[in-house]
Tab-separated table of C-alpha atoms and ligand atoms in Angstrom:
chain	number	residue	atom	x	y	z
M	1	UNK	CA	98.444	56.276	97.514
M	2	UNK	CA	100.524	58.733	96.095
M	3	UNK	CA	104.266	56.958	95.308
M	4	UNK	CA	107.118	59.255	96.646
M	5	UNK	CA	110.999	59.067	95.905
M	6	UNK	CA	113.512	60.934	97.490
M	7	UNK	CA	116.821	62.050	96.047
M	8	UNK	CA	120.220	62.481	98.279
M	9	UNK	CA	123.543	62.622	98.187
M	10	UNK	CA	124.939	62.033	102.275
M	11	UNK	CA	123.770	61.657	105.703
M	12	UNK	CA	119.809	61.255	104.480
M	13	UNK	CA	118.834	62.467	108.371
M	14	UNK	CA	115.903	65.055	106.026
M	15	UNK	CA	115.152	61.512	104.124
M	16	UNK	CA	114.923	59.257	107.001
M	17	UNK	CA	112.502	61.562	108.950
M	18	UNK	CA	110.160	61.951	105.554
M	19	UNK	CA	110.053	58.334	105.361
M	20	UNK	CA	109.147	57.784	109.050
M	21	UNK	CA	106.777	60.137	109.044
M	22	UNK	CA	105.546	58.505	106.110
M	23	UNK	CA	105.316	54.743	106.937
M	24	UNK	CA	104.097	55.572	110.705
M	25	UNK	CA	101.149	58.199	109.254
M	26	UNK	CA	100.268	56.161	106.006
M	27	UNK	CA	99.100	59.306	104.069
M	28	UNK	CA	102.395	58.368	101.146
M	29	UNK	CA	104.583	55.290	100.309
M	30	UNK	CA	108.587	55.933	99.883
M	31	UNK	CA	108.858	54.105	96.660
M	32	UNK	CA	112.445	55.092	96.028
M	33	UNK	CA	115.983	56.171	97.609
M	34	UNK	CA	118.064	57.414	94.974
M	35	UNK	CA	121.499	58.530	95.436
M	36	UNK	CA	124.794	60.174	93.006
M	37	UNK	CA	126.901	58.798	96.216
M	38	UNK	CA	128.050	54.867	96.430
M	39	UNK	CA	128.678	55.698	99.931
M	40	UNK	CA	125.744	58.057	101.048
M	41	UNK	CA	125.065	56.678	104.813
M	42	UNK	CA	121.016	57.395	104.115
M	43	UNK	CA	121.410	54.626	101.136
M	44	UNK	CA	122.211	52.353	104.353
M	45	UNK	CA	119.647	53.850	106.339
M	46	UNK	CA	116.972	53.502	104.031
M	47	UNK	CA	117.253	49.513	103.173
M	48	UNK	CA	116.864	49.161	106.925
M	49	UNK	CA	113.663	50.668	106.466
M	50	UNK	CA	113.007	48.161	103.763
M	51	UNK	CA	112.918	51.079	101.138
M	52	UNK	CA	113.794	49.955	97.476
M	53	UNK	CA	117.674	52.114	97.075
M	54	UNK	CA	119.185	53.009	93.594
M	55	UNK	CA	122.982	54.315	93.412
M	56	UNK	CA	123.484	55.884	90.109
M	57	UNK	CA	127.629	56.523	89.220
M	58	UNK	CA	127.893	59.828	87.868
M	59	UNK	CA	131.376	59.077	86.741
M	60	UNK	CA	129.704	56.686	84.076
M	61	UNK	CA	127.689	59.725	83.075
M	62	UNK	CA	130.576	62.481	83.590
M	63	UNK	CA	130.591	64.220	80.166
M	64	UNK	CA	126.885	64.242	79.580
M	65	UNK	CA	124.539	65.389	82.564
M	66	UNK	CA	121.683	65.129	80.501
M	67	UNK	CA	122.910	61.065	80.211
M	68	UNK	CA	122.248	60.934	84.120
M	69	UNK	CA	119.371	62.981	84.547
M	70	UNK	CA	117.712	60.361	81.886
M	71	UNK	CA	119.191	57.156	83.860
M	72	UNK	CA	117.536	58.893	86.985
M	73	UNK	CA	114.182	59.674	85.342
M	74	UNK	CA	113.947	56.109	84.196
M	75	UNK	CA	114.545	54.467	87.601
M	76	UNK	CA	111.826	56.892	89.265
M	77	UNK	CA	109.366	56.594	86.132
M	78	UNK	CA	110.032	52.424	86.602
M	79	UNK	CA	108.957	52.766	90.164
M	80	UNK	CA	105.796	55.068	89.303
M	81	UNK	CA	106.753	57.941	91.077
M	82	UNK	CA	104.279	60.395	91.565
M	83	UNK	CA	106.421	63.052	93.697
M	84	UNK	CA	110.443	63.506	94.039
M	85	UNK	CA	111.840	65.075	97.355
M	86	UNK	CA	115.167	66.468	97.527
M	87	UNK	CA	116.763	65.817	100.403
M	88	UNK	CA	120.675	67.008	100.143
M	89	UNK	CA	120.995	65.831	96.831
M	90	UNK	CA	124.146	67.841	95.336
M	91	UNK	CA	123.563	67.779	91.679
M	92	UNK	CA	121.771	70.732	89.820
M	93	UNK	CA	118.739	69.144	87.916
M	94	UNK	CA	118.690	69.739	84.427
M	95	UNK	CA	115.539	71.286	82.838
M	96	UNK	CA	114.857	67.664	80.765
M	97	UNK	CA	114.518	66.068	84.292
M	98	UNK	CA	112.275	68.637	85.647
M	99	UNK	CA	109.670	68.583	82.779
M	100	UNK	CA	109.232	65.262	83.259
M	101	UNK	CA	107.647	66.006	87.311
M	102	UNK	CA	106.073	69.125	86.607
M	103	UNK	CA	105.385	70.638	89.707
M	104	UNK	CA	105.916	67.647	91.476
M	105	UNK	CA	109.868	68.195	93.095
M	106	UNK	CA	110.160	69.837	96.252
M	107	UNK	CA	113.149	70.701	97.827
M	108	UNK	CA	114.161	71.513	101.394
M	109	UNK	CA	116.889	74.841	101.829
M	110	UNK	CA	118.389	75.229	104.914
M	111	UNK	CA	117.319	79.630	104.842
M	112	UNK	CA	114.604	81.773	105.227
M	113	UNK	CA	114.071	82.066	101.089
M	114	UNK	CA	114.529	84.013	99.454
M	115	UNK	CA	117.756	85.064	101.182
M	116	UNK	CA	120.758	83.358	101.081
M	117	UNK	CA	119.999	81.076	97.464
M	118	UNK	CA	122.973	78.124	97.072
M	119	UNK	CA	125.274	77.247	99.180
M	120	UNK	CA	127.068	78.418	102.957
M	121	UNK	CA	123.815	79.821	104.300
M	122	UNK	CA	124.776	79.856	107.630
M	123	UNK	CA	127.575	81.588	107.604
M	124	UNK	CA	126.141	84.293	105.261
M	125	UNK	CA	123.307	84.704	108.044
M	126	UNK	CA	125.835	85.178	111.016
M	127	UNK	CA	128.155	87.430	108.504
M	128	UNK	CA	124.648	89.509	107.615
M	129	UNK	CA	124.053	89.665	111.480
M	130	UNK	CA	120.644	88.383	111.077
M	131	UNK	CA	118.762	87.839	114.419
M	132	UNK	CA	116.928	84.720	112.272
M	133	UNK	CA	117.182	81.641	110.411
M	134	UNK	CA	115.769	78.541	109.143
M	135	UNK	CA	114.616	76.567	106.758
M	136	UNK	CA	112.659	76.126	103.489
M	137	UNK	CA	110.546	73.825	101.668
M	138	UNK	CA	109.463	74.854	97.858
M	139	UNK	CA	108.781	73.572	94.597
M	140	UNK	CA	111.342	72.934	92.209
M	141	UNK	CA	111.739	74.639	88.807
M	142	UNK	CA	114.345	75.489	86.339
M	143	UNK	CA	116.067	78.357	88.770
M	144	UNK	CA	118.038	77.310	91.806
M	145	UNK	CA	115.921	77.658	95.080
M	146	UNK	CA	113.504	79.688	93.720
M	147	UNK	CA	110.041	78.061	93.101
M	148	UNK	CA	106.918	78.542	95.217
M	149	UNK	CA	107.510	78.274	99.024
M	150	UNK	CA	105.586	75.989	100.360
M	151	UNK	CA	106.984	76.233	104.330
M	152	UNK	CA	109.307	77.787	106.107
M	153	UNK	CA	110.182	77.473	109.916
M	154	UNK	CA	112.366	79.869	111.705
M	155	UNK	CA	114.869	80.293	114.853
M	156	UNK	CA	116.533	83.103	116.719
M	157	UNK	CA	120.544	82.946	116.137
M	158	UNK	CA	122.219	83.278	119.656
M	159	UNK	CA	124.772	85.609	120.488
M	160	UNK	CA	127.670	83.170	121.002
M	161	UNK	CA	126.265	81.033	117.406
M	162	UNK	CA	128.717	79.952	114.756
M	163	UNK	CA	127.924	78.013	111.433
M	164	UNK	CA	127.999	74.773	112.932
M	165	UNK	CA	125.655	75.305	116.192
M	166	UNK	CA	123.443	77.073	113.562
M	167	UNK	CA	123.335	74.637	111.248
M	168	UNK	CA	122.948	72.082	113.650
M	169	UNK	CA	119.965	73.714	114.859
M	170	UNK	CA	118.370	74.298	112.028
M	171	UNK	CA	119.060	70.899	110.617
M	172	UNK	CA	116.909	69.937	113.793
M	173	UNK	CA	114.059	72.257	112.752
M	174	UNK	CA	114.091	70.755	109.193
M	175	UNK	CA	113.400	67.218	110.514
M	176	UNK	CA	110.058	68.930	111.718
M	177	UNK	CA	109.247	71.066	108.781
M	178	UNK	CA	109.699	68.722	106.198
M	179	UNK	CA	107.554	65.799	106.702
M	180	UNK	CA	104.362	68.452	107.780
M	181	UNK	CA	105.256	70.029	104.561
M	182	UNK	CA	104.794	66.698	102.712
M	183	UNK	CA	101.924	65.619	104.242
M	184	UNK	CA	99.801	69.061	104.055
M	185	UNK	CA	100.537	69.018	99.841
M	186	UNK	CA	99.525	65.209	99.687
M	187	UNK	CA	96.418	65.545	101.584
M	188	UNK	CA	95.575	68.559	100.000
M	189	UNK	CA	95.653	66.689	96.519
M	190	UNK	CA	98.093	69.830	94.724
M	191	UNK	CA	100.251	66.844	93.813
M	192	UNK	CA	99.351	65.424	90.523
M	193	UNK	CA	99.277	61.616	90.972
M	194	UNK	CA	99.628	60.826	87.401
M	195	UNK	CA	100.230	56.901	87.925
M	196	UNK	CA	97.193	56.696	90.640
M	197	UNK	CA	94.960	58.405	88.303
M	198	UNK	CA	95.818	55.356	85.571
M	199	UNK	CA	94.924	52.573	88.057
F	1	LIG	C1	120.139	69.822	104.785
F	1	LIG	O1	120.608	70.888	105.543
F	1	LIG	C2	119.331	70.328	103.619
F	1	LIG	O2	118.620	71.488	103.887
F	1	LIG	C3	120.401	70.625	102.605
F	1	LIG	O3	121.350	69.586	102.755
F	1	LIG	C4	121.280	69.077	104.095
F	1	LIG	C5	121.045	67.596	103.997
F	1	LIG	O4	121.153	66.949	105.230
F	1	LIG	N1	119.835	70.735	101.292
F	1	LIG	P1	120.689	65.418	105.381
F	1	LIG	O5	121.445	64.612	104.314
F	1	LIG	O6	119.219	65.369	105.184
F	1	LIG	O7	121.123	65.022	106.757
């Protein structure tokens, strides 16, 4: 069964519906919760579920990124990992961690991609006066937010919306997207279980 870890750096609400989704369908096992924050509440959430959890202090690591990116690829590589979601996890990946997954991060943006790369994208929607928005799941490469789209899931923006109803209501649509996302690429065997193909 392909292993999956997931990557994030507060609330977890993205994780905690992937893992759900995941232990209630049976088509992936959450192998891993990894966080950069001692205090991320999805670290808590996430034990509950009887998930294995890994803080790593990036303080320890703070004048060499490529230092934590290496302490991170060991504890997913110890744990077999086949496929790494982001799920609000604030830390650029450096291009040493992403070699080591090819093609096998995917990411969840809360736009339409390709607009609005990085961060405040729902304020840069309302300030565009778009009559859309929503969310995006793609592969991961070296450039931010910018590999292949693999979903996307849209809603209209009321008249009387500001960032935080939007958000809000997009955050809602991502709990949807993202497990289907999952799922469709794991049953359609585009993820390259590396450690499965060993055993
Ligand atoms: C989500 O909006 C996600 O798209 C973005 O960060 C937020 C994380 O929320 N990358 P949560 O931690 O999953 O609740």
């Amino acid at each position: 069964m392909t292993r999956v870890a997931i990557l994030i750096s507060g609330t977890g609400s993205n994780m905690l519906h992937l893992c759900q989704s995941m232990i209630k369908e049976k088509y992936a096992k959450p192998v891993l919760v990894l966080s950069d924050q001692k205090r991320a509440k999805g670290l808590r959430l996430a034990k509950d579920l009887g998930i294995k959890v890994k803080y790593i202090d990036p303080f320890q690591y703070k004048n060499n990124n490529d230092s934590f990116d290496k302490k991170m690829v060991n504890e997913l590589k110890d744990v077999q990992t086949d496929l790494i979601c982001l799920a609000g996890f604030m830390r650029v990946l450096s291009p040493y961690f992403i070699t080591q997954f090819p093609n096998n991060i995917i990411n969840i943006h809360p736009s339409l991609l390709p607009k609005y790369k990085g961060l405040n994208t729902h304020s840069r929607a309302l300030e565009s006066q778009d009559s859309e928005a929503g969310c995006t799941v793609h592969r991961v490469t070296k450039k931010i937010d910018d590999g292949l789209i693999l979903g996307q899931a849209s809603v209209p923006i009321s008249t009387s919306e500001n960032p935080e109803s939007l958000a809000e209501k997009v955050l809602r649509l991502e709990h949807v997207l993202y497990p289907i996302v999952l799922k469709r690429l794991i049953n359609k065997k585009v993820i390259h279980d590396d450690y499965n193909n060993q055993n």
